mmCIF file of C-alpha atoms in Angstrom:
data_model
loop_
_atom_site.group_PDB
_atom_site.id
_atom_site.type_symbol
_atom_site.label_atom_id
_atom_site.label_comp_id
_atom_site.label_asym_id
_atom_site.label_seq_id
_atom_site.Cartn_x
_atom_site.Cartn_y
_atom_site.Cartn_z
ATOM 1 C CA MET A 2 -0.138 -0.161 -0.166
ATOM 2 C CA LEU A 3 1.339 3.446 -0.989
ATOM 3 C CA GLU A 4 1.501 5.761 1.913
ATOM 4 C CA ALA A 5 -0.288 8.899 1.213
ATOM 5 C CA VAL A 6 1.943 12.285 0.952
ATOM 6 C CA ILE A 7 -0.507 14.790 2.525
ATOM 7 C CA LEU A 8 0.005 18.414 0.610
ATOM 8 C CA LEU A 9 -0.873 21.035 2.841
ATOM 9 C CA ASN A 10 -2.136 24.478 0.850
ATOM 10 C CA VAL A 11 -0.094 26.446 3.258
ATOM 11 C CA GLN A 12 3.429 25.300 1.945
ATOM 12 C CA ARG A 13 2.828 25.965 -1.623
ATOM 13 C CA GLU A 14 2.904 28.884 -4.032
ATOM 14 C CA LYS A 15 -0.523 30.260 -4.780
ATOM 15 C CA GLU A 16 -0.513 29.756 -8.720
ATOM 16 C CA PHE A 17 -0.327 25.940 -8.254
ATOM 17 C CA GLN A 18 -0.717 22.723 -10.393
ATOM 18 C CA TYR A 19 -3.716 20.949 -9.234
ATOM 19 C CA GLU A 20 -2.170 17.844 -10.478
ATOM 20 C CA THR A 21 -0.709 15.607 -7.780
ATOM 21 C CA LYS A 22 1.283 12.415 -7.756
ATOM 22 C CA GLU A 23 0.337 9.232 -7.193
ATOM 23 C CA GLY A 24 -0.040 8.552 -3.481
ATOM 24 C CA GLU A 25 -0.323 12.144 -2.902
ATOM 25 C CA ILE A 26 -3.295 14.136 -1.297
ATOM 26 C CA MET A 27 -3.788 17.712 -1.862
ATOM 27 C CA ILE A 28 -5.793 19.562 1.439
ATOM 28 C CA TRP A 29 -6.691 22.786 1.536
ATOM 29 C CA THR A 30 -6.931 24.115 4.932
ATOM 30 C CA ASN A 31 -7.180 28.071 4.599
ATOM 31 C CA ASP A 32 -7.267 30.781 1.915
ATOM 32 C CA PHE A 33 -9.053 28.317 -0.593
ATOM 33 C CA GLU A 34 -11.761 30.630 -1.645
ATOM 34 C CA GLU A 35 -9.621 31.379 -5.202
ATOM 35 C CA ASP A 36 -8.258 27.797 -5.796
ATOM 36 C CA ILE A 37 -11.983 26.188 -5.608
ATOM 37 C CA LEU A 38 -14.387 28.962 -6.993
ATOM 38 C CA TYR A 39 -12.145 30.949 -9.344
ATOM 39 C CA LEU A 40 -9.078 29.642 -10.549
ATOM 40 C CA PRO A 41 -10.270 26.358 -12.548
ATOM 41 C CA ALA A 42 -12.843 28.199 -14.600
ATOM 42 C CA LYS A 43 -9.554 30.503 -15.328
ATOM 43 C CA ARG A 44 -6.917 28.024 -15.717
ATOM 44 C CA TYR A 45 -8.882 25.242 -17.481
ATOM 45 C CA GLN A 46 -11.707 27.320 -19.142
ATOM 46 C CA PHE A 47 -14.347 25.018 -16.941
ATOM 47 C CA ASN A 48 -17.558 26.950 -17.427
ATOM 48 C CA LYS A 49 -20.107 24.977 -15.407
ATOM 49 C CA LEU A 50 -19.921 24.736 -11.625
ATOM 50 C CA TYR A 51 -22.378 22.425 -9.890
ATOM 51 C CA ILE A 52 -21.961 22.476 -5.757
ATOM 52 C CA VAL A 53 -23.732 20.452 -3.088
ATOM 53 C CA THR A 54 -23.589 22.133 0.266
ATOM 54 C CA GLY A 55 -25.734 21.899 3.499
ATOM 55 C CA PHE A 56 -26.129 25.379 3.660
ATOM 56 C CA THR A 57 -25.524 28.872 2.281
ATOM 57 C CA ASP A 58 -26.215 32.362 2.537
ATOM 58 C CA CYS A 59 -27.419 35.093 0.174
ATOM 59 C CA GLU A 60 -23.895 37.360 0.679
ATOM 60 C CA MET A 61 -21.764 34.316 -0.538
ATOM 61 C CA ILE A 62 -23.918 33.799 -3.461
ATOM 62 C CA ALA A 63 -23.952 37.432 -4.674
ATOM 63 C CA GLN A 64 -20.415 38.366 -3.872
ATOM 64 C CA HIS A 65 -18.891 35.047 -5.806
ATOM 65 C CA LEU A 66 -21.596 35.167 -8.915
ATOM 66 C CA ILE A 67 -20.691 38.752 -9.118
ATOM 67 C CA ARG A 68 -17.215 38.714 -8.766
ATOM 68 C CA LEU A 69 -16.720 36.013 -11.469
ATOM 69 C CA HIS A 70 -19.043 38.313 -13.449
ATOM 70 C CA ASP A 71 -16.498 41.365 -12.923
ATOM 71 C CA ARG A 72 -13.444 38.875 -13.612
ATOM 72 C CA GLN A 73 -15.112 37.948 -16.646
ATOM 73 C CA ASN A 74 -15.252 41.957 -17.863
ATOM 74 C CA ASN A 75 -11.514 42.799 -16.223
ATOM 75 C CA LYS A 76 -9.305 43.787 -19.041
ATOM 76 C CA GLU A 77 -6.968 41.729 -17.480
ATOM 77 C CA ASN A 78 -8.949 38.473 -17.247
ATOM 78 C CA LYS A 79 -11.310 39.042 -20.044
ATOM 79 C CA ARG A 80 -9.741 36.227 -21.954
ATOM 80 C CA ALA A 81 -9.090 34.066 -19.058
ATOM 81 C CA TYR A 82 -12.372 33.563 -17.883
ATOM 82 C CA PRO A 83 -15.191 31.642 -20.207
ATOM 83 C CA SER A 84 -17.681 33.915 -21.843
ATOM 84 C CA HIS A 85 -20.560 32.236 -20.157
ATOM 85 C CA ILE A 86 -20.393 30.592 -16.738
ATOM 86 C CA GLU A 87 -23.140 28.262 -15.416
ATOM 87 C CA ILE A 88 -23.773 27.571 -11.844
ATOM 88 C CA ASN A 89 -26.183 24.970 -10.404
ATOM 89 C CA MET A 90 -26.284 24.632 -6.620
ATOM 90 C CA ILE A 91 -28.077 22.209 -4.438
ATOM 91 C CA LEU A 92 -29.331 22.780 -0.544
ATOM 92 C CA GLY A 93 -29.365 19.867 1.173
ATOM 93 C CA MET A 94 -30.223 20.586 4.682
ATOM 94 C CA TYR A 95 -33.946 22.321 4.899
ATOM 95 C CA LYS A 96 -36.053 19.781 4.536
ATOM 96 C CA ARG A 97 -36.440 18.682 8.176
ATOM 97 C CA ASN A 98 -36.463 22.250 9.604
ATOM 98 C CA GLY A 99 -37.383 24.075 7.168
ATOM 99 C CA ILE A 100 -36.442 27.294 5.778
ATOM 100 C CA THR A 101 -37.769 30.944 6.791
ATOM 101 C CA LEU A 102 -40.022 32.288 3.734
ATOM 102 C CA LYS A 103 -37.781 35.542 4.193
ATOM 103 C CA LYS A 104 -34.686 33.625 3.361
ATOM 104 C CA HIS A 105 -36.420 31.451 0.399
ATOM 105 C CA GLU A 106 -37.659 34.693 -1.198
ATOM 106 C CA LYS A 107 -33.807 36.397 -0.616
ATOM 107 C CA ILE A 108 -32.297 33.807 -2.150
ATOM 108 C CA LYS A 109 -34.593 33.884 -5.300
ATOM 109 C CA GLU A 110 -34.244 37.681 -5.238
ATOM 110 C CA THR A 111 -30.524 37.354 -5.110
ATOM 111 C CA LEU A 112 -30.646 34.848 -8.133
ATOM 112 C CA ARG A 113 -32.765 36.826 -10.203
ATOM 113 C CA GLN A 114 -30.909 39.879 -9.584
ATOM 114 C CA ILE A 115 -27.461 38.109 -10.528
ATOM 115 C CA ASN A 116 -29.135 36.310 -13.639
ATOM 116 C CA ARG A 117 -30.204 39.743 -14.930
ATOM 117 C CA ILE A 118 -26.893 41.554 -14.937
ATOM 118 C CA ALA A 119 -25.802 39.648 -17.867
ATOM 119 C CA PRO A 120 -27.652 36.582 -18.856
ATOM 120 C CA GLN A 121 -25.159 35.623 -21.527
ATOM 121 C CA ARG A 122 -22.132 36.001 -19.049
ATOM 122 C CA ILE A 123 -23.813 34.175 -15.868
ATOM 123 C CA GLN A 124 -27.004 31.566 -14.962
ATOM 124 C CA THR A 125 -27.365 30.361 -12.021
ATOM 125 C CA ASN A 126 -30.171 27.726 -10.215
ATOM 126 C CA CYS A 127 -30.585 26.389 -6.801
ATOM 127 C CA TYR A 128 -32.428 23.463 -5.993
ATOM 128 C CA TYR A 129 -33.966 22.023 -2.611
ATOM 129 C CA ILE A 130 -33.597 18.557 -1.247
ATOM 130 C CA TYR A 131 -37.252 17.886 -0.527
ATOM 131 C CA ARG A 132 -37.213 13.975 -0.152
ATOM 132 C CA ASN A 133 -35.577 11.234 1.234
ATOM 133 C CA GLN A 134 -32.438 12.070 3.412
ATOM 134 C CA GLU A 135 -30.998 15.419 3.878
ATOM 135 C CA VAL A 136 -27.768 16.032 2.330
ATOM 136 C CA HIS A 137 -24.665 17.231 4.560
ATOM 137 C CA SER A 138 -22.261 16.757 1.899
ATOM 138 C CA LYS A 139 -19.672 19.709 0.915
ATOM 139 C CA LEU A 140 -18.985 19.137 -3.070
ATOM 140 C CA TYR A 141 -17.677 21.584 -5.844
ATOM 141 C CA ILE A 142 -17.300 20.327 -9.301
ATOM 142 C CA TRP A 143 -16.051 22.489 -12.281
ATOM 143 C CA THR A 144 -16.582 21.058 -15.513
ATOM 144 C CA ASN A 145 -17.047 21.791 -19.136
ATOM 145 C CA ASP A 146 -20.275 22.091 -21.419
ATOM 146 C CA LYS A 147 -19.485 18.562 -22.749
ATOM 147 C CA HIS A 148 -18.455 17.196 -19.659
ATOM 148 C CA SER A 149 -15.312 15.834 -21.265
ATOM 149 C CA ASN A 150 -13.100 16.966 -18.308
ATOM 150 C CA GLY A 151 -13.276 18.121 -14.538
ATOM 151 C CA ILE A 152 -11.590 19.052 -11.621
ATOM 152 C CA ALA A 153 -13.883 18.227 -7.932
ATOM 153 C CA PHE A 154 -13.025 19.353 -4.153
ATOM 154 C CA MET A 155 -14.998 17.617 -1.365
ATOM 155 C CA GLY A 156 -14.624 18.617 2.456
ATOM 156 C CA SER A 157 -16.583 20.022 5.452
ATOM 157 C CA ALA A 158 -16.823 23.811 3.640
ATOM 158 C CA ASN A 159 -20.273 24.688 3.313
ATOM 159 C CA TYR A 160 -21.276 27.619 0.327
ATOM 160 C CA SER A 161 -21.125 30.313 2.786
ATOM 161 C CA ILE A 162 -19.051 33.036 3.806
ATOM 162 C CA ASN A 163 -18.391 31.198 7.212
ATOM 163 C CA ALA A 164 -16.852 28.487 5.535
ATOM 164 C CA PHE A 165 -14.803 30.330 2.975
ATOM 165 C CA ARG A 166 -13.427 33.352 5.236
ATOM 166 C CA VAL A 167 -14.092 32.482 8.865
ATOM 167 C CA ARG A 168 -13.910 29.194 10.252
ATOM 168 C CA ARG A 169 -11.248 26.453 9.919
ATOM 169 C CA GLU A 170 -12.534 24.025 7.260
ATOM 170 C CA ILE A 171 -10.660 21.273 4.802
ATOM 171 C CA LEU A 172 -11.260 20.520 1.318
ATOM 172 C CA THR A 173 -9.538 17.937 -0.794
ATOM 173 C CA LYS A 174 -9.409 17.123 -4.675
ATOM 174 C CA CYS A 175 -11.761 14.134 -5.340
ATOM 175 C CA ASP A 176 -12.128 12.112 -8.654
ATOM 176 C CA TRP A 177 -14.512 14.504 -10.770
ATOM 177 C CA GLN A 178 -16.584 11.847 -12.480
ATOM 178 C CA GLU A 179 -17.456 9.928 -9.723
ATOM 179 C CA ALA A 180 -18.385 13.807 -7.919
ATOM 180 C CA MET A 181 -20.562 14.136 -10.881
ATOM 181 C CA ALA A 182 -22.059 10.740 -10.481
ATOM 182 C CA TYR A 183 -23.126 11.551 -6.605
ATOM 183 C CA TYR A 184 -24.649 14.939 -8.085
ATOM 184 C CA ASP A 185 -26.614 13.255 -10.420
ATOM 185 C CA SER A 186 -27.804 11.110 -7.801
ATOM 186 C CA VAL A 187 -28.814 13.934 -5.289
ATOM 187 C CA PHE A 188 -30.568 16.163 -7.985
ATOM 188 C CA GLU A 189 -33.090 13.259 -8.458
ATOM 189 C CA ASP A 190 -34.412 14.378 -4.524
ATOM 190 C CA THR A 191 -34.676 18.227 -5.824
ATOM 191 C CA ILE A 192 -37.211 21.099 -6.815
ATOM 192 C CA SER A 193 -36.046 24.224 -7.908
ATOM 193 C CA CYS A 194 -36.441 27.149 -5.848
ATOM 194 C CA PHE A 195 -38.436 28.823 -8.481
ATOM 195 C CA ASN A 196 -40.910 26.265 -8.524
ATOM 196 C CA GLU A 197 -44.442 26.860 -7.015
ATOM 197 C CA GLU A 198 -44.587 23.188 -5.966
ATOM 198 C CA VAL A 199 -42.018 24.237 -3.473
ATOM 199 C CA PHE A 200 -44.545 25.108 -1.299
ATOM 200 C CA ASP A 201 -46.046 21.771 -0.823
ATOM 201 C CA LYS A 202 -42.477 20.196 -0.805
ATOM 202 C CA LEU A 203 -40.501 22.031 2.013
ATOM 203 C CA LYS A 204 -41.779 23.710 5.561
ATOM 204 C CA PHE A 205 -41.651 27.723 5.579
ATOM 205 C CA LYS A 206 -41.880 29.084 8.804
ATOM 206 C CA GLU A 207 -42.163 32.676 10.144
ATOM 207 C CA ASN A 208 -39.032 31.757 12.311
ATOM 208 C CA ILE A 209 -36.991 28.680 12.986
ATOM 209 C CA VAL A 210 -33.814 27.728 15.389
ATOM 210 C CA VAL A 211 -30.945 28.581 12.541
ATOM 211 C CA GLN A 212 -28.022 25.880 12.210
ATOM 212 C CA ASN A 213 -24.443 27.958 12.879
ATOM 213 C CA ASP A 214 -23.661 26.629 9.499
ATOM 214 C CA ASP A 215 -26.648 28.480 7.895
ATOM 215 C CA LEU A 216 -25.524 31.978 9.145
ATOM 216 C CA SER A 217 -22.732 34.104 8.064
ATOM 217 C CA LEU A 218 -21.355 36.375 11.082
ATOM 218 C CA PHE A 219 -21.098 39.282 8.777
ATOM 219 C CA ASN A 220 -24.720 38.224 7.424
ATOM 220 C CA TYR A 221 -27.488 40.929 7.028
ATOM 221 C CA GLU A 222 -29.522 38.434 9.119
ATOM 222 C CA ASN A 223 -27.144 38.586 11.827
ATOM 223 C CA LEU A 224 -25.720 42.400 11.628
ATOM 224 C CA THR A 225 -28.958 44.217 11.527
ATOM 225 C CA TYR A 226 -29.152 48.186 11.381
ATOM 226 C CA GLU A 227 -29.875 47.915 14.980
ATOM 227 C CA GLN A 228 -26.712 46.209 16.160
ATOM 228 C CA LEU A 229 -24.438 47.786 13.741
ATOM 229 C CA LYS A 230 -25.517 50.894 15.002
ATOM 230 C CA GLN A 231 -24.226 49.775 18.489
ATOM 231 C CA ARG A 232 -20.890 49.312 17.157
ATOM 232 C CA LYS A 233 -18.483 52.020 17.175
ATOM 233 C CA PRO A 234 -17.764 53.222 13.555
ATOM 234 C CA ILE A 235 -14.625 53.599 11.324
ATOM 235 C CA ASP A 236 -15.476 56.783 9.651
ATOM 236 C CA GLN A 237 -18.715 58.424 7.517
ATOM 237 C CA LEU A 238 -19.706 60.461 5.205
ATOM 238 C CA THR A 239 -22.878 62.276 3.582
ATOM 239 C CA ILE A 240 -23.153 62.420 0.369
ATOM 240 C CA SER A 241 -25.979 64.999 -1.541
ATOM 241 C CA TRP A 242 -28.186 63.254 -4.237
ATOM 242 C CA LEU A 243 -28.396 66.465 -6.201
ATOM 243 C CA THR A 244 -26.027 68.225 -8.851
ATOM 244 C CA SER A 245 -23.707 70.488 -7.925
ATOM 245 C CA LYS A 246 -26.316 73.196 -9.010
ATOM 246 C CA GLY A 247 -28.200 72.166 -6.040
ATOM 247 C CA ASP A 248 -31.017 70.901 -8.273
ATOM 248 C CA VAL A 249 -32.073 66.883 -9.625
ATOM 249 C CA GLY A 250 -30.632 65.766 -12.619
ATOM 250 C CA LYS A 251 -33.209 64.998 -15.543
ATOM 251 C CA SER A 252 -31.343 62.052 -16.501
ATOM 252 C CA SER A 253 -28.960 61.574 -14.154
ATOM 253 C CA GLY A 254 -28.802 60.583 -10.330
ATOM 254 C CA PRO A 255 -31.736 59.564 -9.237
ATOM 255 C CA ASN A 256 -33.429 59.852 -12.716
ATOM 256 C CA TRP A 257 -30.568 57.878 -14.528
ATOM 257 C CA GLY A 258 -33.012 55.712 -15.848
ATOM 258 C CA TYR A 259 -34.673 58.766 -17.890
ATOM 259 C CA ARG A 260 -31.219 59.131 -20.056
ATOM 260 C CA GLY A 261 -31.214 58.065 -23.966
ATOM 261 C CA LYS A 262 -33.934 58.691 -26.439
ATOM 262 C CA LYS A 263 -37.425 58.806 -25.857
ATOM 263 C CA GLY A 264 -39.049 55.564 -25.839
ATOM 264 C CA TYR A 265 -35.716 53.474 -25.283
ATOM 265 C CA ASN A 266 -36.409 50.787 -23.383
ATOM 266 C CA ARG A 267 -34.759 51.342 -20.082
ATOM 267 C CA ASN A 268 -36.026 50.576 -16.297
ATOM 268 C CA PRO A 269 -37.098 53.893 -15.007
ATOM 269 C CA ASN A 270 -36.131 53.378 -11.483
ATOM 270 C CA GLU A 271 -32.579 53.061 -12.354
ATOM 271 C CA ALA A 272 -30.696 55.475 -10.304
ATOM 272 C CA TYR A 273 -26.971 56.293 -8.689
ATOM 273 C CA ILE A 274 -25.929 58.916 -5.953
ATOM 274 C CA PRO A 275 -23.503 61.908 -7.592
ATOM 275 C CA TYR A 276 -20.228 61.118 -6.148
ATOM 276 C CA ASN A 277 -18.242 63.681 -7.984
ATOM 277 C CA LYS A 278 -14.646 64.399 -7.668
ATOM 278 C CA ALA A 279 -15.405 67.713 -5.097
ATOM 279 C CA ARG A 280 -17.577 65.176 -3.044
ATOM 280 C CA GLN A 281 -15.151 62.362 -2.952
ATOM 281 C CA LYS A 282 -13.298 61.270 0.131
ATOM 282 C CA PRO A 283 -10.151 59.382 -0.949
ATOM 283 C CA GLY A 284 -10.274 55.902 0.846
ATOM 284 C CA PHE A 285 -13.787 55.945 2.028
ATOM 285 C CA PHE A 286 -15.295 53.473 -0.261
ATOM 286 C CA PRO A 287 -13.089 50.434 -1.985
ATOM 287 C CA ASP A 288 -11.285 51.497 -5.360
ATOM 288 C CA ARG A 289 -9.797 49.689 -7.838
ATOM 289 C CA LYS A 290 -6.828 47.395 -7.466
ATOM 290 C CA GLN A 291 -5.534 47.971 -10.416
ATOM 291 C CA PRO A 292 -5.859 51.317 -12.661
ATOM 292 C CA ASP A 293 -7.287 49.566 -15.450
ATOM 293 C CA ASP A 294 -10.004 47.058 -13.710
ATOM 294 C CA LEU A 295 -13.589 47.478 -15.276
ATOM 295 C CA ASN A 296 -14.981 47.266 -12.126
ATOM 296 C CA CYS A 297 -14.282 48.707 -8.336
ATOM 297 C CA PRO A 298 -14.455 46.291 -5.821
ATOM 298 C CA LEU A 299 -18.209 45.706 -3.649
ATOM 299 C CA PHE A 300 -19.324 46.842 -0.484
ATOM 300 C CA LYS A 301 -22.355 45.901 1.754
ATOM 301 C CA VAL A 302 -24.615 48.226 2.714
ATOM 302 C CA VAL A 303 -27.416 47.893 5.516
ATOM 303 C CA THR A 304 -30.070 50.499 5.291
ATOM 304 C CA ASP A 305 -32.091 52.242 8.001
ATOM 305 C CA ASP A 306 -35.118 50.602 7.299
ATOM 306 C CA GLY A 307 -33.489 47.204 6.737
ATOM 307 C CA GLU A 308 -32.649 46.679 3.258
ATOM 308 C CA VAL A 309 -29.517 44.940 2.269
ATOM 309 C CA PHE A 310 -27.347 46.287 -0.709
ATOM 310 C CA PHE A 311 -24.094 45.375 -2.689
ATOM 311 C CA MET A 312 -22.771 48.799 -4.168
ATOM 312 C CA ARG A 313 -20.015 49.804 -5.654
ATOM 313 C CA MET A 314 -18.327 53.203 -7.254
ATOM 314 C CA ALA A 315 -18.956 53.200 -11.071
ATOM 315 C CA GLN A 316 -18.427 55.274 -13.914
ATOM 316 C CA GLU A 317 -15.404 57.440 -14.918
ATOM 317 C CA ASN A 318 -13.445 58.846 -12.096
ATOM 318 C CA ASN A 319 -15.706 57.067 -9.680
ATOM 319 C CA LYS A 320 -18.185 59.666 -10.036
ATOM 320 C CA ALA A 321 -21.122 57.544 -9.420
ATOM 321 C CA ILE A 322 -22.258 54.992 -6.654
ATOM 322 C CA HIS A 323 -25.136 52.108 -7.564
ATOM 323 C CA THR A 324 -26.439 49.246 -6.479
ATOM 324 C CA ALA A 325 -24.652 46.309 -8.163
ATOM 325 C CA THR A 326 -26.497 43.816 -9.227
ATOM 326 C CA SER A 327 -28.974 46.498 -10.785
ATOM 327 C CA ASN A 328 -28.976 50.452 -10.392
ATOM 328 C CA SER A 329 -32.489 50.271 -10.546
ATOM 329 C CA LEU A 330 -32.656 48.441 -7.382
ATOM 330 C CA LEU A 331 -31.286 51.558 -5.505
ATOM 331 C CA GLY A 332 -33.627 53.906 -7.736
ATOM 332 C CA GLY A 333 -36.828 51.767 -6.561
ATOM 333 C CA TRP A 334 -35.637 51.975 -2.967
ATOM 334 C CA LEU A 335 -35.405 55.531 -2.969
ATOM 335 C CA ARG A 336 -38.699 56.236 -4.452
ATOM 336 C CA ARG A 337 -40.449 54.082 -1.806
ATOM 337 C CA LYS A 338 -38.794 56.307 0.746
ATOM 338 C CA LEU A 339 -40.181 59.050 -0.898
ATOM 339 C CA GLY A 340 -43.199 57.771 -0.900
ATOM 340 C CA LEU A 341 -43.502 58.113 -4.822
ATOM 341 C CA LYS A 342 -44.853 55.121 -7.188
ATOM 342 C CA PRO A 343 -42.176 53.026 -8.835
ATOM 343 C CA GLY A 344 -40.585 54.574 -11.893
ATOM 344 C CA SER A 345 -41.475 58.162 -11.143
ATOM 345 C CA PHE A 346 -39.873 60.805 -11.961
ATOM 346 C CA VAL A 347 -37.900 61.888 -9.022
ATOM 347 C CA THR A 348 -38.317 66.108 -8.166
ATOM 348 C CA LEU A 349 -36.694 68.374 -5.780
ATOM 349 C CA GLU A 350 -39.808 68.880 -4.446
ATOM 350 C CA ASP A 351 -40.118 65.309 -3.785
ATOM 351 C CA PHE A 352 -36.784 65.581 -1.456
ATOM 352 C CA GLN A 353 -37.914 68.794 0.233
ATOM 353 C CA ARG A 354 -41.062 67.196 0.927
ATOM 354 C CA TYR A 355 -39.271 64.103 2.636
ATOM 355 C CA GLY A 356 -36.997 66.581 4.413
ATOM 356 C CA ARG A 357 -33.533 65.783 3.074
ATOM 357 C CA THR A 358 -31.923 65.689 0.100
ATOM 358 C CA ASP A 359 -28.688 63.826 0.822
ATOM 359 C CA VAL A 360 -27.298 60.283 2.403
ATOM 360 C CA THR A 361 -25.264 59.316 5.219
ATOM 361 C CA PHE A 362 -22.665 56.507 4.925
ATOM 362 C CA ILE A 363 -21.237 55.199 8.264
ATOM 363 C CA LYS A 364 -18.150 52.768 7.567
ATOM 364 C CA TYR A 365 -17.529 49.909 9.710
ATOM 365 C CA ALA A 366 -15.394 47.859 7.647
ATOM 366 C CA ASP A 367 -13.886 48.435 4.458
ATOM 367 C CA ASP A 368 -16.563 46.725 2.607
ATOM 368 C CA VAL A 369 -19.752 47.044 5.594
ATOM 369 C CA PHE A 370 -21.641 50.580 5.911
ATOM 370 C CA ILE A 371 -24.605 51.547 6.811
ATOM 371 C CA MET A 372 -26.814 53.964 4.361
ATOM 372 C CA GLU A 373 -29.274 56.317 6.234
ATOM 373 C CA PHE A 374 -31.573 58.784 4.542
#
C-alpha cells in the first residue's frame, strides 16, 4: 500500500498545479476561495460549476457570482475566463427543519438579480433537497459543456461566508466523474427554488432555530441595522443626491433611467448617487485594485429600513455610487422612501417634502456600511 503524502496548501505557491503524483493528497486548510471558486474557470476554461452544500447565505452567492462576472469583464482576465458560466447548487439541509420564507424569497431575489446582470455571461440555478435523507455533503465540481473533463473538491466547507472566510475548514481534491455521479444521484431528490410546488414540498416558517452553518457572521441576518449601530464606526460621509447646481438631474442621479432617446426601453427606476471629485473622500469606499480594472470592489450596505444592497463606485473617475446587481434597486428603494410610485420622475420638491436631500454612509469595515436616508 502506498503511503499518502499530504500536501497542505499553506506550504505551496498560490499559482500551483492541481495535479498530484500517485499517493499524494492535496488538502486545502485555509485561504482556498480562489482555488476552489475561481481558478478552475480561469486555468481550464471550465464553465459549469456544480455545488452540493448543506447551507448557504445570500452574501456568499452574490459576492461570488458578481466577482465572477467582474472577472469576465476585467481587462486583465477577459480572455482568461469563459464567456459564459453556469452555476447549479443543491441546498441539502432544509428538508427537516424547514426554511424561513424570508430567506427563501431572498435567495430567489438574489438569483434573479444576478441572472439579470448579464444572462449571456452568468446563469445560476438553485435546488432544495425535499425527499429522502437530507444531504450534509459539501462538494464543488467544475467541468465543461461536454462534461469531457473536470475537477472536483470535497470536504467540510459549506458554500457560505463563514466556511470560506471565517472558520477552519478542509477541502481535498476528489475524482470529478464520481463526484458528478453523486451530484446526479442527489439531484433526483431536488426541486427548484423557483418551482411553485416548493411550498408543498418544504416547510416554510416565520422563525426557526437556525443552524450555525446557515449564518454568516457578517450576514444581514445577523448584523442588522440596529446591531451595527451599537458598534463603533470607523468613519462616515454624507453625500447629496443633487447636482452641483443644487437641483435633481433630469437624466442623471435619481433619474438615470430617463437618459437616452425617448421611448428607449430603460428601467425608469435606474439611479445612482452623484459622487463627483469635489464630494469624494479618498479611501472611504473600496477602489479599483488596478487602474485598468473595469469595476471597483463591492461593499455591503445595510439601510435604516432593513434593506441590504451590494454597492460599488462606478462610471469614469468613480463619479457614481450604485447597486451592483442592478442600479434600479437603488432607484426603487429611493422612490419607496420618498413615497413615490415605482419609476416616477424624481423632483427637488420630492426631496424637500421628504425632509432631506442627502444620504449618509457610516463605515464599519472596508466593505460594510450603513446607509441612512
